[in-house]
Coordinates of C-alpha atoms and ligand atoms in Angstrom, one line a residue:
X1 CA 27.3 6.2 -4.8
X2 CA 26.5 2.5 -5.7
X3 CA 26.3 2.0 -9.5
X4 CA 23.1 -0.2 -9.4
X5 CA 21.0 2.4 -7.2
X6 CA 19.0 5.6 -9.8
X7 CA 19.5 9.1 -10.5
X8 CA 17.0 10.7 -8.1
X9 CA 14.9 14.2 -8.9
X10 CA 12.2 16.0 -9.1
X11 CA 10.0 15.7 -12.8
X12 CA 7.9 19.0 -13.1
X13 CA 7.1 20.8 -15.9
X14 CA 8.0 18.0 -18.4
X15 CA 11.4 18.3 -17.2
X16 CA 13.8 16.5 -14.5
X17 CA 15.0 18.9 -12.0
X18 CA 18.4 17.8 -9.7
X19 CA 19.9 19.0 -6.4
X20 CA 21.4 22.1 -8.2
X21 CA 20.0 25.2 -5.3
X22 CA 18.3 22.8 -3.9
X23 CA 18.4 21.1 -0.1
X24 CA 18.8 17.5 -0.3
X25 CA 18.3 14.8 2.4
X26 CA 20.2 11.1 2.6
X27 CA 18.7 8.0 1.3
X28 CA 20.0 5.2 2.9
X29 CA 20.4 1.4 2.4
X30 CA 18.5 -0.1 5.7
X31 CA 20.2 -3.3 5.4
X32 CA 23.7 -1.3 5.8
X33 CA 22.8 2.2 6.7
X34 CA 24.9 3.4 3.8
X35 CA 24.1 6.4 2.2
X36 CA 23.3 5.8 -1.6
X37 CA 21.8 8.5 -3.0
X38 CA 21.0 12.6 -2.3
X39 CA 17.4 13.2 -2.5
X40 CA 16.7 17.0 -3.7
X41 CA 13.9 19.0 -2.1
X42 CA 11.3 20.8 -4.0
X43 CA 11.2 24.6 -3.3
X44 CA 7.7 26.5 -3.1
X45 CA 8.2 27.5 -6.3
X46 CA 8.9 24.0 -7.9
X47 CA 5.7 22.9 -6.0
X48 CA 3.7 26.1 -7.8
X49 CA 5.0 25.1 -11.0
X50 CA 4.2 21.4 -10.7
X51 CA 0.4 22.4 -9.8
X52 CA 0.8 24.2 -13.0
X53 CA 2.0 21.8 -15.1
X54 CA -0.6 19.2 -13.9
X55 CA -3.0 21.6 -14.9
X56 CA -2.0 22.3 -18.6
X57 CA -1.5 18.3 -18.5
X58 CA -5.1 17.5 -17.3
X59 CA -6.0 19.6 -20.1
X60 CA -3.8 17.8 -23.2
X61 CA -4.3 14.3 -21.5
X62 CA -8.0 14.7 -20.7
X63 CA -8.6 14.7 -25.1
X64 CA -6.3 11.5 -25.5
X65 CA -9.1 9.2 -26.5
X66 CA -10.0 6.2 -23.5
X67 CA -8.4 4.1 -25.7
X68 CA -5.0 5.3 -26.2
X69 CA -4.9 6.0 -23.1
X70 CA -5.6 2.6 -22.6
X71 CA -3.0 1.6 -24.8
X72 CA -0.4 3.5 -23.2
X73 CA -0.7 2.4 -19.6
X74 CA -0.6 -1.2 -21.3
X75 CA 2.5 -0.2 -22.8
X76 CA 3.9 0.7 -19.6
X77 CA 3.0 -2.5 -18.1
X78 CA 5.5 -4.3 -21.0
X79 CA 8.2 -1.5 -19.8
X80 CA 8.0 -2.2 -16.6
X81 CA 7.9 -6.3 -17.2
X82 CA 11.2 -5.8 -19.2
X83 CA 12.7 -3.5 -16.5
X84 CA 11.9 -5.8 -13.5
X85 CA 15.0 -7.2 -12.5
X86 CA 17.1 -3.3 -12.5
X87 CA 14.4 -2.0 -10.8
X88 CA 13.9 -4.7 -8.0
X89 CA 17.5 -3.6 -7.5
X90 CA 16.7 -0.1 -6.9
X91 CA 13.6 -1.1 -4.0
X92 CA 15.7 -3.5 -2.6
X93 CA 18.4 -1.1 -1.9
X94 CA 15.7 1.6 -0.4
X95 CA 13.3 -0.4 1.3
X96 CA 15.0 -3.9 1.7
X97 CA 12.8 -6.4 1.1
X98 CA 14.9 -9.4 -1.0
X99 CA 14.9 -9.0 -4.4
X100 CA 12.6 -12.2 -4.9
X101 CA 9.8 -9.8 -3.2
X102 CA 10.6 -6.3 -5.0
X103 CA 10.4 -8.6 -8.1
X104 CA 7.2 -9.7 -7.2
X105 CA 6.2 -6.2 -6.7
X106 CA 7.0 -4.8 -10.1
X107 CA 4.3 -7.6 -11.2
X108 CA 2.3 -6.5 -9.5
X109 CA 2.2 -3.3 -10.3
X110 CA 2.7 -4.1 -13.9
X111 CA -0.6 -6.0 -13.9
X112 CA -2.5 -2.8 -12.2
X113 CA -1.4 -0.5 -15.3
X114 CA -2.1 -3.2 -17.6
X115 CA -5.8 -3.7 -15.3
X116 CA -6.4 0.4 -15.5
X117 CA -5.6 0.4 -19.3
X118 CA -8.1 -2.2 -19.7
X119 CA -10.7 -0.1 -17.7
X120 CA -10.1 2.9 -19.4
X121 CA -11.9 1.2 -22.3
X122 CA -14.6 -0.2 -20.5
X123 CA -15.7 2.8 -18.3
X124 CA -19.2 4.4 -19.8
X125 CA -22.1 6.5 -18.9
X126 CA -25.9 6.4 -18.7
X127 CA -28.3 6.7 -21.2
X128 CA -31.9 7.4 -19.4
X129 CA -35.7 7.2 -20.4
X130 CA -37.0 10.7 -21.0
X131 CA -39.9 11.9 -19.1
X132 CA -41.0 14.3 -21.9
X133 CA -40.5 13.8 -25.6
X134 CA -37.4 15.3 -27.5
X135 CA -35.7 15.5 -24.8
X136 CA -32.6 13.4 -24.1
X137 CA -30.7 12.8 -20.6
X138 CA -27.3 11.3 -20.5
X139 CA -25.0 10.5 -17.6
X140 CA -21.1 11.0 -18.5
X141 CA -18.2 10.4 -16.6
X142 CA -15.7 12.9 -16.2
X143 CA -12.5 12.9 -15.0
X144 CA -12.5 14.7 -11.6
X145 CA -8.9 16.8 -12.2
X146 CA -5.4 17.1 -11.0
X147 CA -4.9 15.2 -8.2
X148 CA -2.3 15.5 -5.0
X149 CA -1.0 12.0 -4.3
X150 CA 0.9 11.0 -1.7
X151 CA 2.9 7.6 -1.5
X152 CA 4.5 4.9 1.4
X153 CA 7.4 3.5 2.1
X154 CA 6.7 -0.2 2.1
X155 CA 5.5 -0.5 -1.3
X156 CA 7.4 2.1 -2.8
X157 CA 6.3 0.9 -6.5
X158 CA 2.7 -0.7 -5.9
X159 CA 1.1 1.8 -4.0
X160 CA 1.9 5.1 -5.5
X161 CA 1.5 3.4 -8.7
X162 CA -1.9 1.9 -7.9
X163 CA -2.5 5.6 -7.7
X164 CA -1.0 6.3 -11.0
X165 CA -2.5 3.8 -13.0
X166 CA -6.0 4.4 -12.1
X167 CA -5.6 8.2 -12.0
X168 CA -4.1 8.7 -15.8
X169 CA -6.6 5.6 -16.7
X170 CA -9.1 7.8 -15.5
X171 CA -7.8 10.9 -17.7
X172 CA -7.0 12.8 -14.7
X173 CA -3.0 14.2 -14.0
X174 CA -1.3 14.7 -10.7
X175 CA 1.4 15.8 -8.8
X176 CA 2.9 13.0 -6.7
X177 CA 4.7 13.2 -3.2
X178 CA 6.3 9.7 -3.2
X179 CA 8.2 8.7 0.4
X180 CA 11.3 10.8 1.2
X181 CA 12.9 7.9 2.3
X182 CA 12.6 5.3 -0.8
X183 CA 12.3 7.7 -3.8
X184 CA 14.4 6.0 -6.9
X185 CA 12.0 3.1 -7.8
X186 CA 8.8 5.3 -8.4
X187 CA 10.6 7.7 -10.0
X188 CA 11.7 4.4 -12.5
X189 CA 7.9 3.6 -12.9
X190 CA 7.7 7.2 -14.2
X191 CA 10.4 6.8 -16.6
X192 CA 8.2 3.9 -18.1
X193 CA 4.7 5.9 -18.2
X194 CA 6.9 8.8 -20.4
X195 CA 8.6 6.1 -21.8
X196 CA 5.3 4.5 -23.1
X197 CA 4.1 7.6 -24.6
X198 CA 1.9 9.8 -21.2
X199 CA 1.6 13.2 -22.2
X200 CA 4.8 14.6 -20.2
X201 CA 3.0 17.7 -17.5
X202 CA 0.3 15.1 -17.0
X203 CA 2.9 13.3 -14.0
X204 CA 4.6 15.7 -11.6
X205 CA 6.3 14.0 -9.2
X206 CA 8.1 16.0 -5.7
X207 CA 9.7 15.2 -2.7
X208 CA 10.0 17.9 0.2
X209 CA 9.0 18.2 3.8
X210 CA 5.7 16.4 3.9
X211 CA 3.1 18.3 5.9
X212 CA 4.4 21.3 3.9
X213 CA 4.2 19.9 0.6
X214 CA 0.4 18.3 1.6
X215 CA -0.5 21.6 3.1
X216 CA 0.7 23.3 -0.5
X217 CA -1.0 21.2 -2.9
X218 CA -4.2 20.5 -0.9
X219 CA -4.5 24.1 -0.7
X220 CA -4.5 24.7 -4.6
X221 CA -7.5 25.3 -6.0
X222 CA -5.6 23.2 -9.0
X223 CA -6.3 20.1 -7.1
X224 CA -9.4 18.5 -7.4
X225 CA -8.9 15.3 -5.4
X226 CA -6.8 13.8 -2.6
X227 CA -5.3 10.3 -2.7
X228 CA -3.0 9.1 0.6
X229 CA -1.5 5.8 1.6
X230 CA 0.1 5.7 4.8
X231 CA -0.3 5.7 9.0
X232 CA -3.2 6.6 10.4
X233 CA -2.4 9.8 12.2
X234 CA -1.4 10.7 9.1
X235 CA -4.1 10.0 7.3
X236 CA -6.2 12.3 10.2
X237 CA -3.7 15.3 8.9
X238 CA -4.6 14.7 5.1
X239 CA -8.5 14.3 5.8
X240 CA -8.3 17.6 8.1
X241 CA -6.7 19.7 5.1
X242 CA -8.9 18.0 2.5
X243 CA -11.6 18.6 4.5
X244 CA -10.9 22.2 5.2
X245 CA -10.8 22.7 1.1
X246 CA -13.3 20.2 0.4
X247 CA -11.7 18.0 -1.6
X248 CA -12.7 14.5 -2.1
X249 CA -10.2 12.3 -0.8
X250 CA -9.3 8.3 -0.4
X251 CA -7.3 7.5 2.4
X252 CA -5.6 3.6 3.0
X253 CA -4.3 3.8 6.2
X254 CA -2.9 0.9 8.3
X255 CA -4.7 -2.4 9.6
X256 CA -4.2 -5.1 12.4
X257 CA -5.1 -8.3 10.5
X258 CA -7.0 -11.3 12.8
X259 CA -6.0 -14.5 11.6
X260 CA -8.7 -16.3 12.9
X261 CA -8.0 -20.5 12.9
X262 CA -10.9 -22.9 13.7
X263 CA -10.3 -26.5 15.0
X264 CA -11.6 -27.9 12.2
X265 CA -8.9 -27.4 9.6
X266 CA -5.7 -29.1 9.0
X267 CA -3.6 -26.7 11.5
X268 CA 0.3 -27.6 10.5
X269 CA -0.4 -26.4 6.8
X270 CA -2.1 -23.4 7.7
X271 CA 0.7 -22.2 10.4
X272 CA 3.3 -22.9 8.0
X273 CA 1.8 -20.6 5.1
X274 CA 0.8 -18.1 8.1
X275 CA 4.1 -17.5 9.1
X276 CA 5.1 -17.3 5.4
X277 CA 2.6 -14.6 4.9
X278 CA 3.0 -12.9 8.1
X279 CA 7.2 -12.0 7.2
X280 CA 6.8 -10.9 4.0
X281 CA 8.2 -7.7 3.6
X282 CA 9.8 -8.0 7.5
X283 CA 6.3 -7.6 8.0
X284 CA 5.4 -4.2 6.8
X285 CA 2.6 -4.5 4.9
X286 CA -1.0 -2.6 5.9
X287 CA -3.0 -6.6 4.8
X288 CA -0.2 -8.6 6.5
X289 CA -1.8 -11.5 8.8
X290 CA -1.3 -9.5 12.3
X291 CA -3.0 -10.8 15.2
X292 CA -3.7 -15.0 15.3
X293 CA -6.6 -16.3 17.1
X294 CA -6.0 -19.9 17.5
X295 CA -9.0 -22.2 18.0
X296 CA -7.9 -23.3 22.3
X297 CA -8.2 -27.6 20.6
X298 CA -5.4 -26.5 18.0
X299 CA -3.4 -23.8 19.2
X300 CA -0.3 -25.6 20.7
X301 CA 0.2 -27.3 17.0
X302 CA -0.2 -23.9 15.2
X303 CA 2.2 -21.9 17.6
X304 CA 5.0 -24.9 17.1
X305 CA 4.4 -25.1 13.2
X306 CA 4.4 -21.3 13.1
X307 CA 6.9 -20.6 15.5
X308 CA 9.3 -23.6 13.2
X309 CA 9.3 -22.4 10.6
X310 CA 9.5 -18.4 11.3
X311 CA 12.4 -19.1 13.6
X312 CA 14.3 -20.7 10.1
X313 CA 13.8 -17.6 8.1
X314 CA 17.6 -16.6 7.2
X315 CA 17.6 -12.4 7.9
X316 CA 19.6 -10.5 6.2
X317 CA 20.4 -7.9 3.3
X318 CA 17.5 -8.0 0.9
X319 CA 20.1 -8.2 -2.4
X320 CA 21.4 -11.8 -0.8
X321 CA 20.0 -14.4 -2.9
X322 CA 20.1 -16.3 0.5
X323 CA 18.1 -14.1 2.7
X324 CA 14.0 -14.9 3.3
X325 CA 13.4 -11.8 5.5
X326 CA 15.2 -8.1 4.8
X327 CA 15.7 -5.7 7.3
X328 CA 12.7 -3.2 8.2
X329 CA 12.6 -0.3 5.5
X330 CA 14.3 2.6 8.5
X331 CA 15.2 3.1 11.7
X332 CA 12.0 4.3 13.3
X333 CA 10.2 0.7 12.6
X334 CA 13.3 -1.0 14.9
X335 CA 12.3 1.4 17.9
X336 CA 8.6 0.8 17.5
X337 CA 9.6 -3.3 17.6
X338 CA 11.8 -2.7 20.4
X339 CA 9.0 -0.5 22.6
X340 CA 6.2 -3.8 21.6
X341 CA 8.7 -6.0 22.8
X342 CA 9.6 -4.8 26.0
X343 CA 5.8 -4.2 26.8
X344 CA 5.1 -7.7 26.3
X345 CA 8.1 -9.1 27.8
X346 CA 6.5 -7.5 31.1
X347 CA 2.8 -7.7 30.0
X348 CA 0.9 -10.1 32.8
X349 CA 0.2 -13.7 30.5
X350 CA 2.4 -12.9 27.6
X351 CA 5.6 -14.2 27.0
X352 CA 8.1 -13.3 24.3
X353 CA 10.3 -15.8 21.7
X354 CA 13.0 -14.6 18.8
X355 CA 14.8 -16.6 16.8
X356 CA 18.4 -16.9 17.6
X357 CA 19.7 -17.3 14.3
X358 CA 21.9 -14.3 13.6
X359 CA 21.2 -11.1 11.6
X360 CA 23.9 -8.8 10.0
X361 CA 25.4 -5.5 12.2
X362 CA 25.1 -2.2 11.1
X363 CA 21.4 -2.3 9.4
X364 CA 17.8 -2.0 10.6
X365 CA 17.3 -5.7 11.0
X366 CA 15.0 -7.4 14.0
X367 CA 14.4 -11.3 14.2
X368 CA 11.4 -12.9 13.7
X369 CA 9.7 -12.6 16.9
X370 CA 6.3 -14.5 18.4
X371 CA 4.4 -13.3 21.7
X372 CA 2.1 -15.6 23.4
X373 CA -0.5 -14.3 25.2
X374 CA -3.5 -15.0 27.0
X375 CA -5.3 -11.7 26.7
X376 CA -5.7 -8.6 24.3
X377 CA -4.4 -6.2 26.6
X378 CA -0.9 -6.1 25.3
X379 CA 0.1 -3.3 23.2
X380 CA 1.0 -5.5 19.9
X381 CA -2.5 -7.1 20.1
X382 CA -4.0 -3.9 20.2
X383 CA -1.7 -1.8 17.9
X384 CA 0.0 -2.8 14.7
X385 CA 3.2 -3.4 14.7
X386 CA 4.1 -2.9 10.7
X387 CA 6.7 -5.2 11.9
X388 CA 8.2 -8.8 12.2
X389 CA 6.4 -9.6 15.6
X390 CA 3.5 -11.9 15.5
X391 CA 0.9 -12.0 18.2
X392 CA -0.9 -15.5 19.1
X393 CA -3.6 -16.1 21.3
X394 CA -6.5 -18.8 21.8
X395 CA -9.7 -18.3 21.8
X396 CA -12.9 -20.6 22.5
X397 CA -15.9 -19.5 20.5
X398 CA -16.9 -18.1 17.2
X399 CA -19.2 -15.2 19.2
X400 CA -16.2 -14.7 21.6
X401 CA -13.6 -14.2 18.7
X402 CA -15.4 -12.0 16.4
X403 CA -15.9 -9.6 19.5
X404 CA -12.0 -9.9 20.1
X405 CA -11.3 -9.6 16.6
X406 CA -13.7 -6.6 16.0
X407 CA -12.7 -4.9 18.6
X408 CA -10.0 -2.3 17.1
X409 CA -10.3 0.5 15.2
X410 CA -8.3 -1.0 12.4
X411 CA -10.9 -2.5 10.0
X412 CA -8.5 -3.4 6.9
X413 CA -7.9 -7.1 5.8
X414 CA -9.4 -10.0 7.9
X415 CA -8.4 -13.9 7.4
X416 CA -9.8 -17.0 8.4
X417 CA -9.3 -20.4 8.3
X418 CA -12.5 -23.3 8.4
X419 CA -14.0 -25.7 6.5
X420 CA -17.7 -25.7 8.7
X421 CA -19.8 -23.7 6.0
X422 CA -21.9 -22.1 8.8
X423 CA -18.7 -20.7 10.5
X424 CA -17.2 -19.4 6.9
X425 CA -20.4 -17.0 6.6
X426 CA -20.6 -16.0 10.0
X427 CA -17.2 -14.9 10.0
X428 CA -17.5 -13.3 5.9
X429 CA -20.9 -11.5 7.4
X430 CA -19.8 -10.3 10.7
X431 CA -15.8 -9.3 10.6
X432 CA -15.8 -5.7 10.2
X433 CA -12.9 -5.3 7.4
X434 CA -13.0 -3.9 3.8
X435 CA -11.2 -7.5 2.6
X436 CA -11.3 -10.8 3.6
X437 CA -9.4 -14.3 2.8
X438 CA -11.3 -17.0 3.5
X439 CA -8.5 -20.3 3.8
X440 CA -6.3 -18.2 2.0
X441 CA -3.7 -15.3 2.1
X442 CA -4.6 -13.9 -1.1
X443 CA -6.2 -10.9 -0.4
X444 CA -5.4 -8.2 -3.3
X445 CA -6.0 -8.3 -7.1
X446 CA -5.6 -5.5 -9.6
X447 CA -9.2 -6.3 -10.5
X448 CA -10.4 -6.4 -6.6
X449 CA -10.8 -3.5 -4.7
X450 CA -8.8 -2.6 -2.0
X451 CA -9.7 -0.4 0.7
X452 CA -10.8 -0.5 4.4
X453 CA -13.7 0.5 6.8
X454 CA -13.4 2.4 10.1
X455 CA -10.4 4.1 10.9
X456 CA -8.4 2.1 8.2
X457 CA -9.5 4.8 6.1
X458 CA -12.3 5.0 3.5
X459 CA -12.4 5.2 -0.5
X460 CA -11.0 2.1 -2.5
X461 CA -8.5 1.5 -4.9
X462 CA -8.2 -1.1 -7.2
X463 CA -10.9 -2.7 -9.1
X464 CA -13.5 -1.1 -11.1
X465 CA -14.3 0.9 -8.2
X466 CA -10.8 2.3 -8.2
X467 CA -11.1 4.1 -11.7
X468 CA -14.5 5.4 -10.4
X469 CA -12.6 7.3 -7.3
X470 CA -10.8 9.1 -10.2
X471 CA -14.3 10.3 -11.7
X472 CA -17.4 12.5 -11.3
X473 CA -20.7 12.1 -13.0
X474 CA -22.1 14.7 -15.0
X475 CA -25.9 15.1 -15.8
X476 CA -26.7 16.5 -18.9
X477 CA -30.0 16.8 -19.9
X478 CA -30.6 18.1 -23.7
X479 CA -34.0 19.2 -25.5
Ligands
NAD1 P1 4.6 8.2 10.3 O1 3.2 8.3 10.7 O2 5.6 8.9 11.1 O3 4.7 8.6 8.8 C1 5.9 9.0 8.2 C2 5.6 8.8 6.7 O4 4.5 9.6 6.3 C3 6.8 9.4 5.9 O5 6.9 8.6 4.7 C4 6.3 10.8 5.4 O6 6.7 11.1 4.1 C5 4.8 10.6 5.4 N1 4.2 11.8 6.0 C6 4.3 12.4 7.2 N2 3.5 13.5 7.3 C7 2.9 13.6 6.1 C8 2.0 14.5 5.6 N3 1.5 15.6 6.4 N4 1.5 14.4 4.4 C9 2.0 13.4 3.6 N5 2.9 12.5 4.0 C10 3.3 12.6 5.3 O7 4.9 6.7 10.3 P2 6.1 5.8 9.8 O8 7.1 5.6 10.9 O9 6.6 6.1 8.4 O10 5.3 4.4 9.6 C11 4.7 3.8 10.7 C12 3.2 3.5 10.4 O11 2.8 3.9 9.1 C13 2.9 2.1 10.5 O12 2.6 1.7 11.8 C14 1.8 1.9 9.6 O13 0.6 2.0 10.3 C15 1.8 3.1 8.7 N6 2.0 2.8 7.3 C16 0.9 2.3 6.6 C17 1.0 2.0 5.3 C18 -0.1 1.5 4.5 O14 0.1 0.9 3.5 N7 -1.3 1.9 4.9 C19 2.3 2.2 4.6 C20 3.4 2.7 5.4 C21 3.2 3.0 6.7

């Protein structure tokens, strides 16, 4: 095994289990296809005792006051800040985006626990008039319980982190299914919340087959709350089984960004940072700019501007110091790229251009890839493709592109470019999306919420309305 990459295991019960009795499954380097590390497999048993243990932690970390907990998710944000560079390593070796990125996304995540500490202090109840004297009504807010949590690939640090942050902020504990396939770096943001002083059964972290695992710990009565980042027929499997048990339970599930471009902006700058935005990550990001609507009067200078300088993006193994663009995080993403591309390479009005610089053999890499077309009726207009392909079309009107651009399911992150105040509203009223950048790419803050409408899922993280997901109001009223 590779030096740099992490010890991987299970941590239940306060305690880190290996692949001792255990089945294990590869993780591999997608920029190589190497196999770095053996991934053990929780057993029902280990998945009974980390319900267990999250429910003796809920109790012990539920009496920490709001503000050492507060203080120790701050904490964790220094340990993680310290520990950025060894643990970019470890995502870039997993998931493959260049180091530069992973770097970025320890940050990030830093920034959230630091965020969540903050709100831990600042949450309160409710004080209300009486309607009869001596008697006194108060609103508190509790923390819901143990919750099952269940992580992506693409952000292997932010999002099950996000979770993390706002769940302990909240004083709740969980057990934690990270992805199978990138399991080392979350398992390092753990090490920093035990590090920085979380009681130890409140985090339970397993890996295992997924639907099993989901099906076990939504099932407990031990759970009090479901939390799932990930595709959306997933997301339909977790709702079902949440549903079925009535849990409460927040679901961000994957979006089809419109870019929307009016004719009234300066068109070169905006391609440029579009295409910047749009391969981040090799494109695997649920907010990534996804499908661009190009005002007709400037769309031939956006698709050469954007086309430029994606087609200069140097591809290849994320731990390069060279490479702009790592390879997608598995296997499965390259066939889903191959099956968009070969639909619109025969798709009436669409026509299909790569780059033809060259990417390394032997790992999931696929080139930075534009399709022009005419219409919506081609599949990577219509489904996202969590990929480095980037539909462009033109469009005429601001009535006629809303309707295009509302007309998925996917309702995540919207983006648009203008600088007519009338057409800014219209488009921040009237784009159905949980998040939108207006003449920007910025579209997530620790302190913003993040979530989507329709079938990008429901529920919100981040912000103050991410701590509240975490807790339940409780009446009391006292004569
Ligand atoms: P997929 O639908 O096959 O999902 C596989 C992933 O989901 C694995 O990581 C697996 O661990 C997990 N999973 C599968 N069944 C599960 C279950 N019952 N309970 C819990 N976890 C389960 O898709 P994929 O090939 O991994 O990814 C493709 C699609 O996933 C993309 O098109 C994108 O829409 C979506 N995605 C979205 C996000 C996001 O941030 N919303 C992140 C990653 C992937």
């Amino acid at each position: 095994m590779p030096a740099q990459y992490t010890a991987l295991g299970l941590y239940l019960d306060g305690e880190w289990i290996g692949s001792r009795d255990r089945d294990c499954v590869d993780v591999t380097n997608p920029a190589t296809s190497a196999v770095i590390g053996q991934l053990p497999l929780a057993t029902p048993d280990d998945v009974d005792r980390a319900l267990a243990s999250a429910q003796q932690g809920f109790e012990a970390w539920r009496t920490v006051s709001a503000w050492d907990r507060g203080a120790v998710l701050k904490r964790t944000a220094e340990l993680l800040r310290e520990r950025a560079d060894a643990i970019a390593r470890v995502i870039t070796l997993e998931e493959g985006k260049t180091l530069p990125e992973a770097r970025g996304e320890i940050l990030r995540t830093a920034d959230t626990f630091e965020w969540s500490g903050e709100e831990a202090r600042h949450r309160c109840g409710r004080l209300l008039p009486s309607g009869a004297p001596g008697v006194r009504q108060l609103v508190v807010e509790e923390p819901v319980g143990p919750v099952a949590a269940f992580g992506p690939w693409n952000f292997p640090v932010l999002s099950p982190a996000r979770k993390l942050a706002e769940l302990l902020a909240a004083g709740c504990s969980c057990v934690i299914k990270p992805a199978e396939e990138t399991p080392g770096s979350f398992l390092e943001v753990v090490r920093a919340c035990l590090d920085a002083g979380v009681t130890e059964r409140a985090v339970n972290v397993v890996f295992g087959d997924p639907p099993v695992v989901a099906e076990h710990l939504i099932a407990s009565p031990i759970i009090r709350k479901v939390s799932f980042t990930g595709s959306i027929p997933v997301g339909r499997e977790i709702a079902a089984l949440a549903g079925r048990h009535l849990k409460p339970v927040s679901l961000e599930l994957g979006g089809h960004a419109p870019v929307i471009v009016f004719d009234d902006v300066d068109v070169v700058p905006v391609a440029i940072a579009a295409a910047r935005a749009k391969f981040r990550n090799a494109g695997q990001i649920c907010v990534v700019p996804s499908r661009f609507f190009v005002h007709r009067k400037v769309h031939d200078r956006f698709v050469e501007a954007f086309t430029k300088t994606a087609f200069a993006l140097r591809v290849g193994d994320g731990l390069d110091e060279a490479t702009e663009m790592g390879p997608l995080a598995n296997a499965r993403r390259v066939v889903a790229m191959a099956a968009l591309v070969e639909d619109a390479a025969t798709a009436v009005g669409a026509t299909v251009q790569t780059s033809d610089r060259d990417v390394p053999q032997g790992g999931s890499f696929w080139r930075p890839t534009v399709v022009l077309t005419q219409s919506d009726d081609v599949c990577v207009m219509r489904e996202e493709p969590f990929g480095p392909i980037a539909p462009i079309t033109p469009f005429s009107d601001l009535r006629e592109v809303l309707t295009r651009a509302n007309a998925l399911g996917y309702g995540l992150a919207g983006y648009a470019f203008a600088r007519s105040f009338e057409t800014r509203r219209a488009v921040a009223d009237r784009l159905a999306v949980g998040m939108l950048a207006i003449n920007s790419f910025e579209i997530s803050t620790p302190e913003s919420p993040f979530g989507g409408v329709k079938d990008s899922g429901h529920g919100t993280e981040g912000g103050i309305e991410g701590l509240a997901a975490y807790l339940v109001p409780k009446y009391v009223n006292e004569r």
